[in-house]
PDB file of C-alpha atoms in Angstrom:
ATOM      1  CA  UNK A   2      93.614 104.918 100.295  1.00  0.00           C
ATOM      2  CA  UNK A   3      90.905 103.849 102.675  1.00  0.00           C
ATOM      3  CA  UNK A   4      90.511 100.026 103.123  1.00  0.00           C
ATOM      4  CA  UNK A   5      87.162  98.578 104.329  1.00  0.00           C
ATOM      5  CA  UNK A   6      87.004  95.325 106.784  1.00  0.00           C
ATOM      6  CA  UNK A   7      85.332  92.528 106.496  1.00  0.00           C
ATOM      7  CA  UNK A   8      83.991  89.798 108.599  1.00  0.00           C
ATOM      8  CA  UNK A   9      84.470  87.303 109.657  1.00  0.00           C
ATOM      9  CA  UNK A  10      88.494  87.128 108.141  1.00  0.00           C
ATOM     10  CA  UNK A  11      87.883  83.617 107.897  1.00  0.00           C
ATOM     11  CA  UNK A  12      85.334  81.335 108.208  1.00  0.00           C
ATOM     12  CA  UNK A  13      84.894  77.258 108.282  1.00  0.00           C
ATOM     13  CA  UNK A  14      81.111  75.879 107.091  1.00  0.00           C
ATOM     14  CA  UNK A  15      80.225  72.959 105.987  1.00  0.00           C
ATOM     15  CA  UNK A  16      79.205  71.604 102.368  1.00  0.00           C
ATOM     16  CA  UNK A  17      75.595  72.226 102.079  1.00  0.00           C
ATOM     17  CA  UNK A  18      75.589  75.015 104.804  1.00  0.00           C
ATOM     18  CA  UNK A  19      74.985  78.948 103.830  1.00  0.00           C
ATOM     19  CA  UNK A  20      77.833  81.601 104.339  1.00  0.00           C
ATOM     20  CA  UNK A  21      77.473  85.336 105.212  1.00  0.00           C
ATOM     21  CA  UNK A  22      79.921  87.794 104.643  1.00  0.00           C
ATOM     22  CA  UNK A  23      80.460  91.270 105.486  1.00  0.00           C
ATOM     23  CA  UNK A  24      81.887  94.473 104.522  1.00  0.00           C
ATOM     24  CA  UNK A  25      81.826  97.835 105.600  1.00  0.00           C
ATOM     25  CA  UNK A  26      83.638 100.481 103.489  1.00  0.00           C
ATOM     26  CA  UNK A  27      84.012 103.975 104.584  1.00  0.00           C
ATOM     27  CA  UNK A  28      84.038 106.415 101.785  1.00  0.00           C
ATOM     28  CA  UNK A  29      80.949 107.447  99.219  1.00  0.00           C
ATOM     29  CA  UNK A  30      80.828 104.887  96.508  1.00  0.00           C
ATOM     30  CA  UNK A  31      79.261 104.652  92.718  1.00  0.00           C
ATOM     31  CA  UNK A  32      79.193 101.387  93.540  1.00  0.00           C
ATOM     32  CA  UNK A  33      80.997  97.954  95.143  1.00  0.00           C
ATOM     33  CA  UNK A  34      82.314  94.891  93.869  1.00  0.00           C
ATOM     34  CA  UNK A  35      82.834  91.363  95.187  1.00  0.00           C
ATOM     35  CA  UNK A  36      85.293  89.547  93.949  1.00  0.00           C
ATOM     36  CA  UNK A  37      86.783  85.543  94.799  1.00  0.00           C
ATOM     37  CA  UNK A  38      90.545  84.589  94.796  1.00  0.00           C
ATOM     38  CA  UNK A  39      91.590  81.333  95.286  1.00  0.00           C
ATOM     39  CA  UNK A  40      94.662  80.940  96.681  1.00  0.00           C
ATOM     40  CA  UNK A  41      97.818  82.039  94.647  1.00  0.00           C
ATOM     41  CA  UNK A  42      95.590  82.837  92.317  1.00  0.00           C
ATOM     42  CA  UNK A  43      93.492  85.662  90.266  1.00  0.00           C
ATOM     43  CA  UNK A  44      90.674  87.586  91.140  1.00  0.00           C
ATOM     44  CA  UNK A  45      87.160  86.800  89.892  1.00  0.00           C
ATOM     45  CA  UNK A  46      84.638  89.097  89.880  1.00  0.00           C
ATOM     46  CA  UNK A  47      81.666  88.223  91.347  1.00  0.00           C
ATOM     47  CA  UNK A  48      78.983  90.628  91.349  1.00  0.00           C
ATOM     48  CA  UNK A  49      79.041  94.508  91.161  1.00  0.00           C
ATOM     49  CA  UNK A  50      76.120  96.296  93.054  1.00  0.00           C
ATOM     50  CA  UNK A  51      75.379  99.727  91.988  1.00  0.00           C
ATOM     51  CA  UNK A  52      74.714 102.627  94.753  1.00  0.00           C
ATOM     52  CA  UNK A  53      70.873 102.917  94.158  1.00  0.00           C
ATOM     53  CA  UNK A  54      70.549  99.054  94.157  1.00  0.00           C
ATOM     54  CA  UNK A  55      70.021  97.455  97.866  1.00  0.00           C
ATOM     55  CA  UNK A  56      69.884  94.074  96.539  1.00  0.00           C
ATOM     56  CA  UNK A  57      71.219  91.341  93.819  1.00  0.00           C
ATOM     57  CA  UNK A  58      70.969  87.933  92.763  1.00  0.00           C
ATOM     58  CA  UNK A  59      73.451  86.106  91.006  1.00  0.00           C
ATOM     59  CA  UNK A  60      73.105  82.382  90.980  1.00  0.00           C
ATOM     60  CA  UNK A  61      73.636  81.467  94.466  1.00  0.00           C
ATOM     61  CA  UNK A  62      74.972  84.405  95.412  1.00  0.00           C
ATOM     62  CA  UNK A  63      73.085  87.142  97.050  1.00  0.00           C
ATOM     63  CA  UNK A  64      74.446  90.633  97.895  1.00  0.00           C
ATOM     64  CA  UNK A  65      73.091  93.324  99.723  1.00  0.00           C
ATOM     65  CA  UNK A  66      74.035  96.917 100.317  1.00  0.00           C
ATOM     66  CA  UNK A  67      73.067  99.784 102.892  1.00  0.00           C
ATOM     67  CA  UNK A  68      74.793 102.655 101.753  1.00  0.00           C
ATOM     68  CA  UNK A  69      73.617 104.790 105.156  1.00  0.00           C
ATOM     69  CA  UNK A  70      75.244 102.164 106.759  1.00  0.00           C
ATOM     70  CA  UNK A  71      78.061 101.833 104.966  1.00  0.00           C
ATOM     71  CA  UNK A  72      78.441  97.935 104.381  1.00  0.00           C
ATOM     72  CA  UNK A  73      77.637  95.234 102.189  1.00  0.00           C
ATOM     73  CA  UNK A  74      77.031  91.379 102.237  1.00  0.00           C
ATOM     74  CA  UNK A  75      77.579  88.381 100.432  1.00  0.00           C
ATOM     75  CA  UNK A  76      75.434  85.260 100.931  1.00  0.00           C
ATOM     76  CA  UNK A  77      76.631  82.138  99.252  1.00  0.00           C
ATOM     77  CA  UNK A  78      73.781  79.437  99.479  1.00  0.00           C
ATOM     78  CA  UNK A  79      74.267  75.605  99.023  1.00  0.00           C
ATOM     79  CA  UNK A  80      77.819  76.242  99.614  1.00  0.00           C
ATOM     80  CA  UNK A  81      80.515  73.520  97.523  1.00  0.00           C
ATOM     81  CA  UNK A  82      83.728  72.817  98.874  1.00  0.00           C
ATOM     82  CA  UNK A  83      84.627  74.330  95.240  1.00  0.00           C
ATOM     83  CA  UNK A  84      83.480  77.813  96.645  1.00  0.00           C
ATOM     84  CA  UNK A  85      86.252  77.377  99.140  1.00  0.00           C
ATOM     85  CA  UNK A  86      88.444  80.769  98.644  1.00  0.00           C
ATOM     86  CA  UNK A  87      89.162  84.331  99.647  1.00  0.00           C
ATOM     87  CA  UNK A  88      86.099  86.724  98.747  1.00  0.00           C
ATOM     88  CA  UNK A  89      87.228  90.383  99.030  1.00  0.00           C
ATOM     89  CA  UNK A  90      84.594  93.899  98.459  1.00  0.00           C
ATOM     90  CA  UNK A  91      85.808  96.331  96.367  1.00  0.00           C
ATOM     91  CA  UNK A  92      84.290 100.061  96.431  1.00  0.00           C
ATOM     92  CA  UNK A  93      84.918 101.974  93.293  1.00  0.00           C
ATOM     93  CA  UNK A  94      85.342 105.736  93.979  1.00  0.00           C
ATOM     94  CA  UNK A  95      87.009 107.830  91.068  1.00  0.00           C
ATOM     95  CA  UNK A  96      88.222 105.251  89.141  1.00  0.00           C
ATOM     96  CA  UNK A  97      90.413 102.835  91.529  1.00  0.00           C
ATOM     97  CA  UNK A  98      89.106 100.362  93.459  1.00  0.00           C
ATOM     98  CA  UNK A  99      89.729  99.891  97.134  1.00  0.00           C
ATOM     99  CA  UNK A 100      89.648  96.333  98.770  1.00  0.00           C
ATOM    100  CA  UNK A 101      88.431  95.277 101.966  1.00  0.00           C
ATOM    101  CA  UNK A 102      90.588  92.969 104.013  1.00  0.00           C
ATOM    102  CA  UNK A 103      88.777  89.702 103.009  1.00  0.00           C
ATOM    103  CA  UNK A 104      87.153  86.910 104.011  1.00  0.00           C
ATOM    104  CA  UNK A 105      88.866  83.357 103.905  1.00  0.00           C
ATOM    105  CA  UNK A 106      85.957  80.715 103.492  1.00  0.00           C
ATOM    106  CA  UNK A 107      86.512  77.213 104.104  1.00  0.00           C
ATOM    107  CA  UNK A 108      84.088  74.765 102.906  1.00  0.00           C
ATOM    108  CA  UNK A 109      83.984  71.323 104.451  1.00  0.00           C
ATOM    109  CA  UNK A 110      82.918  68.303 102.049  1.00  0.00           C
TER     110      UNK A 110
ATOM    111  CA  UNK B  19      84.563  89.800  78.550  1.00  0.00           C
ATOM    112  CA  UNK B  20      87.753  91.535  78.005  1.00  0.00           C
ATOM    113  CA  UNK B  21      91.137  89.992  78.763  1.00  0.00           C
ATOM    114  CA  UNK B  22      94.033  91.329  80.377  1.00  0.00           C
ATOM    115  CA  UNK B  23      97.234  89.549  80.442  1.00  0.00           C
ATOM    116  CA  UNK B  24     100.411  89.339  82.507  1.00  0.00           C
ATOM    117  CA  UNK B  25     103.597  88.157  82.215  1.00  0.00           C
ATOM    118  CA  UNK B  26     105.599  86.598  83.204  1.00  0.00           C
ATOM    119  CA  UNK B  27     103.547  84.904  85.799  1.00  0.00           C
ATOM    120  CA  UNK B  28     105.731  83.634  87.845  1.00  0.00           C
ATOM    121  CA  UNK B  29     109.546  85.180  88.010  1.00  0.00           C
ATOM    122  CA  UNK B  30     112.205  84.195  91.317  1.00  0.00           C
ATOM    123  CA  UNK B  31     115.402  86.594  90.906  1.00  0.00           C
ATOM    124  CA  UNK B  32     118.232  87.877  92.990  1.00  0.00           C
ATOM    125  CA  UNK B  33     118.321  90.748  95.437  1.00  0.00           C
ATOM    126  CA  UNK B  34     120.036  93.602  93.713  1.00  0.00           C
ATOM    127  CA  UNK B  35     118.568  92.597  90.181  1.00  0.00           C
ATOM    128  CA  UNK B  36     115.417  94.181  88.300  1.00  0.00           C
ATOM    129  CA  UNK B  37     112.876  92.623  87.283  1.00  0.00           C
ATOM    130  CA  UNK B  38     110.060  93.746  84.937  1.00  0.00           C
ATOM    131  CA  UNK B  39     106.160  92.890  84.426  1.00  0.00           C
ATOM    132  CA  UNK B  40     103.779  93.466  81.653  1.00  0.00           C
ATOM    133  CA  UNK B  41     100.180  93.847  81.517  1.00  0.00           C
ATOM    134  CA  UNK B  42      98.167  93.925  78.482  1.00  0.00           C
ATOM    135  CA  UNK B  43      94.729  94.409  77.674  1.00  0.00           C
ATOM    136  CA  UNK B  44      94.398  92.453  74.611  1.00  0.00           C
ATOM    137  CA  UNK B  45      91.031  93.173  73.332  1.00  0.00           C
ATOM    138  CA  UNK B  46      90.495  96.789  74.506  1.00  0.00           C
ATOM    139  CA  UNK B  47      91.995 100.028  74.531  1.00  0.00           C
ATOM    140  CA  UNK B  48      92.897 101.086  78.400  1.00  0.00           C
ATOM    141  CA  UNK B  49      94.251 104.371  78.856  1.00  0.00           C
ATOM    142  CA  UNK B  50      94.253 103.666  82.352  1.00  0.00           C
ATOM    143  CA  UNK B  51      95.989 100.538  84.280  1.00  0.00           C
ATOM    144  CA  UNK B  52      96.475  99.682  87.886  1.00  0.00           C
ATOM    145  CA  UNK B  53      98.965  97.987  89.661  1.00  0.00           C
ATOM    146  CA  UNK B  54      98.275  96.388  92.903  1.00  0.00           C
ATOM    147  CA  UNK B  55     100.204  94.885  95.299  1.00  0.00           C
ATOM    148  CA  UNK B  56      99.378  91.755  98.032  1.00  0.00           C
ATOM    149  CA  UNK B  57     101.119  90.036 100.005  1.00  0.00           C
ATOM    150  CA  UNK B  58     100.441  86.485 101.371  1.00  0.00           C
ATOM    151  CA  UNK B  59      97.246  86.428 103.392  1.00  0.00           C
ATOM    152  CA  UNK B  60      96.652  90.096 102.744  1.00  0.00           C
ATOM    153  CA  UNK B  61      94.090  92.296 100.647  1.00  0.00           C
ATOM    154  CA  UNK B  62      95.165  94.166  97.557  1.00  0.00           C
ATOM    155  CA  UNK B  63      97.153  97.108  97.872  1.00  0.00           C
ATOM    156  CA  UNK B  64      97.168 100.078  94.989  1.00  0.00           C
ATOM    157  CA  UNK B  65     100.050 100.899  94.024  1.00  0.00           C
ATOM    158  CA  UNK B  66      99.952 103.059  91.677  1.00  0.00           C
ATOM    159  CA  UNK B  67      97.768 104.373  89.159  1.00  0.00           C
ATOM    160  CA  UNK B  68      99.632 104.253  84.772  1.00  0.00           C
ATOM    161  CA  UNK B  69      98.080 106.585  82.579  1.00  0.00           C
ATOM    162  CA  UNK B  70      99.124 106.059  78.948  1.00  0.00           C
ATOM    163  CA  UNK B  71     101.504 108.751  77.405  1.00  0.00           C
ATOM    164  CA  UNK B  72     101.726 110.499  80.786  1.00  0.00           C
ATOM    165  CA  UNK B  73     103.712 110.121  84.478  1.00  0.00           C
ATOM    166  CA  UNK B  74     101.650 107.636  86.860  1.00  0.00           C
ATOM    167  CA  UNK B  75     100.328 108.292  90.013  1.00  0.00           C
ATOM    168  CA  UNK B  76     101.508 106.629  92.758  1.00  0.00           C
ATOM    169  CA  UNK B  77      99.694 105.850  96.251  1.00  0.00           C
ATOM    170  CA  UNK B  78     100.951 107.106  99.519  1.00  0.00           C
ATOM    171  CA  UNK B  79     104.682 105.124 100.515  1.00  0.00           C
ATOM    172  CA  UNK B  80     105.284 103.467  97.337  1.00  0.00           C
ATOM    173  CA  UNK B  81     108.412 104.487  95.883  1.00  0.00           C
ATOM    174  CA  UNK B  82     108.479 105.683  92.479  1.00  0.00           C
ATOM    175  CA  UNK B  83     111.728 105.182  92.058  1.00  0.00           C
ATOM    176  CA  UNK B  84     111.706 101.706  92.900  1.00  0.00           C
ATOM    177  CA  UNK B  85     108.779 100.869  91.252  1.00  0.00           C
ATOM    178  CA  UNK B  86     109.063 102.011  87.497  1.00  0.00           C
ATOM    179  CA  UNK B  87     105.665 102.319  85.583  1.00  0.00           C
ATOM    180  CA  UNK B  88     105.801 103.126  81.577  1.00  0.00           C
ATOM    181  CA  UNK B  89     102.478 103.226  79.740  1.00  0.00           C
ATOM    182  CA  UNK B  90     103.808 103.680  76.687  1.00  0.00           C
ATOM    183  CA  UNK B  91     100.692 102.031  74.698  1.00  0.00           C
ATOM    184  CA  UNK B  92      96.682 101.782  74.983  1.00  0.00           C
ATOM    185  CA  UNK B  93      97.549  98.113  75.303  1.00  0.00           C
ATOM    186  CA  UNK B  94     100.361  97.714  77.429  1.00  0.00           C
ATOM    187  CA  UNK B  95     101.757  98.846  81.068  1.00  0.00           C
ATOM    188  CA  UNK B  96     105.609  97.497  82.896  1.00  0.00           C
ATOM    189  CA  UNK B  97     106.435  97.382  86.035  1.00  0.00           C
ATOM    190  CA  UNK B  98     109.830  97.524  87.226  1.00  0.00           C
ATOM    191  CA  UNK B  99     110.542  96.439  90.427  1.00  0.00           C
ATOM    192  CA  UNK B 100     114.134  97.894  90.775  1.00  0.00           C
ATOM    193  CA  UNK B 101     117.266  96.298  92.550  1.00  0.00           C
ATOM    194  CA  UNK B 102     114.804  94.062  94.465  1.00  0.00           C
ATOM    195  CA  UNK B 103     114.786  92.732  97.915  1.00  0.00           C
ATOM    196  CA  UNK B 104     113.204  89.922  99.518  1.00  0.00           C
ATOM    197  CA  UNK B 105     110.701  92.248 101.203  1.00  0.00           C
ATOM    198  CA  UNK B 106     109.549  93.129  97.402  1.00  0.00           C
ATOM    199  CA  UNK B 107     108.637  89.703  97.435  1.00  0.00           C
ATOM    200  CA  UNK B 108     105.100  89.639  96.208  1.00  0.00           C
ATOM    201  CA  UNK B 109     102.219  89.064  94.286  1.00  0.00           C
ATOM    202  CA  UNK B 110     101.468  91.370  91.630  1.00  0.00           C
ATOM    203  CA  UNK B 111      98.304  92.504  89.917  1.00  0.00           C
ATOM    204  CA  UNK B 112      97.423  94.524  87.281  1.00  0.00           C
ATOM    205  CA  UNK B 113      93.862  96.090  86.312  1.00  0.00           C
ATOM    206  CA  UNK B 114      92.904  97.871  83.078  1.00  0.00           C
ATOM    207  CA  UNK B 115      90.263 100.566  82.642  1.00  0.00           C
ATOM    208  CA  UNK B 116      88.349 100.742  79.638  1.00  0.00           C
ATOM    209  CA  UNK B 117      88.723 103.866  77.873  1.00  0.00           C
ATOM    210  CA  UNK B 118      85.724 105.513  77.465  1.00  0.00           C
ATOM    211  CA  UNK B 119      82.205 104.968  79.511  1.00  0.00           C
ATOM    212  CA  UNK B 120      81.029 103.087  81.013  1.00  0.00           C
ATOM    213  CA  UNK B 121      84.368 102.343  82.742  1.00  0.00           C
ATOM    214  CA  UNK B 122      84.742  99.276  83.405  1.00  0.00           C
ATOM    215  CA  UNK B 123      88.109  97.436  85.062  1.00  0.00           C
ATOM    216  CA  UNK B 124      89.601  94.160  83.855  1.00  0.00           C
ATOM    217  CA  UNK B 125      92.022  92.033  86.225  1.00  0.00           C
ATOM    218  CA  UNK B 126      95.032  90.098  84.698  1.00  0.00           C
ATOM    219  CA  UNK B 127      95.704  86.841  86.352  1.00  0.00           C
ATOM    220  CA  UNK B 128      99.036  88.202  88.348  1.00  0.00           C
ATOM    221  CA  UNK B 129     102.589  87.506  88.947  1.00  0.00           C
ATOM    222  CA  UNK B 130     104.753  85.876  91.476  1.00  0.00           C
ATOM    223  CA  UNK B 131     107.542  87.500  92.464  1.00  0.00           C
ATOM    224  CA  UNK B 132     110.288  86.202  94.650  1.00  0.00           C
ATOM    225  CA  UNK B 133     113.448  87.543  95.168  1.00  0.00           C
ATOM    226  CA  UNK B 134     115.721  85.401  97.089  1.00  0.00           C
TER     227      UNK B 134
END
């Protein structure tokens, strides 16, 4: 299956600051998914963004989507050293879902 | 929101030996599971796709002979990781789908496996 990349892969803010993420996927998608993993650990699901939606807001979490470009991004605002974590995409095709290669955030108290 | 469980979630064995994994959804019928795989500083890799009272699908260069499925319930998917190796050495993660629209997929918490 087709895996989408991300950017940065890992990135080092600190507390207070805003972070950015990216993610550009490949393949047409109903919709795409981001989801938070700290380390060892589960996923969390984030936010989902459906295909006809260009933007969402979930508490300090902002995600955007261009579907003619292909990509997707997560802004965390206000960031915690709690938020600090892996945040992967996920596009949902058929039924599946296909993760990008992730972002490793590091927030700095 | 629904829960899916998995167990055990953390297992070490020996190389050679088999080892199996559960996933449950435990308040919701899934007809469909996924198993992914990751390893350490890595994404999440599908393995394969368990479809309840049928064979499940697996992705490209994962062996199904290695890697037993069974579905044998709405509730409840194994994997077998058979005569395993340190390369097996993983972390495992299940997903269920909910049966019925709209679909909607559940993550269980995972499992640690090291073979030694």
């Amino acid at each position: 299956s087709q895996q989408g990349e991300e950017d940065p892969q890992a990135l080092s803010i600190q507390e207070g600051e805003n972070a950015t993420m990216n993610c550009s996927y490949k393949t047409s998608i109903n919709n795409l998914q981001w989801y938070r993993q700290n380390s060892g650990r589960g996923l969390v699901h984030l936010i989902l963004i459906r295909s006809n939606e260009r933007e969402k807001h979930s508490g300090r979490l902002r995600v955007t989507l261009d579907t003619s470009k292909k990509s997707s991004s997560l802004l965390i605002t206000a960031s915690r050293a709690a938020d600090t974590a892996s945040y992967f995409c996920a596009t949902a095709g058929r039924r599946a879902l296909t993760f990008g290669s992730g972002t490793r955030l590091q927030v700095q108290p | 929101g629904a829960v899916v469980s998995q167990h055990p979630s953390r297992v070490i064995c020996k190389s050679g030996t088999s080892v199996k994994i559960e996933c449950r959804s435990l308040d919701f019928q899934a007809t469909t599971m996924f198993w992914y795989r990751q390893f350490p500083k890595q994404s999440l890799m599908l393995m394969a796709t368990s479809n309840e009272g049928s064979k499940a699908t697996y992705e490209q260069g994962v062996e199904k002979d290695k890697f037993l499925i069974n579905h044998a319930s709405l509730t409840l998917s194994t994997l077998t990781v058979t005569s395993a190796h340190p390369e097996d050495s993983s972390f495992y993660i299940c997903s269920a789908l909910t049966s019925g629209g709209p679909y909607e997929q559940y993550f269980g918490p995972g499992t640690r496996l090291t073979v030694t």
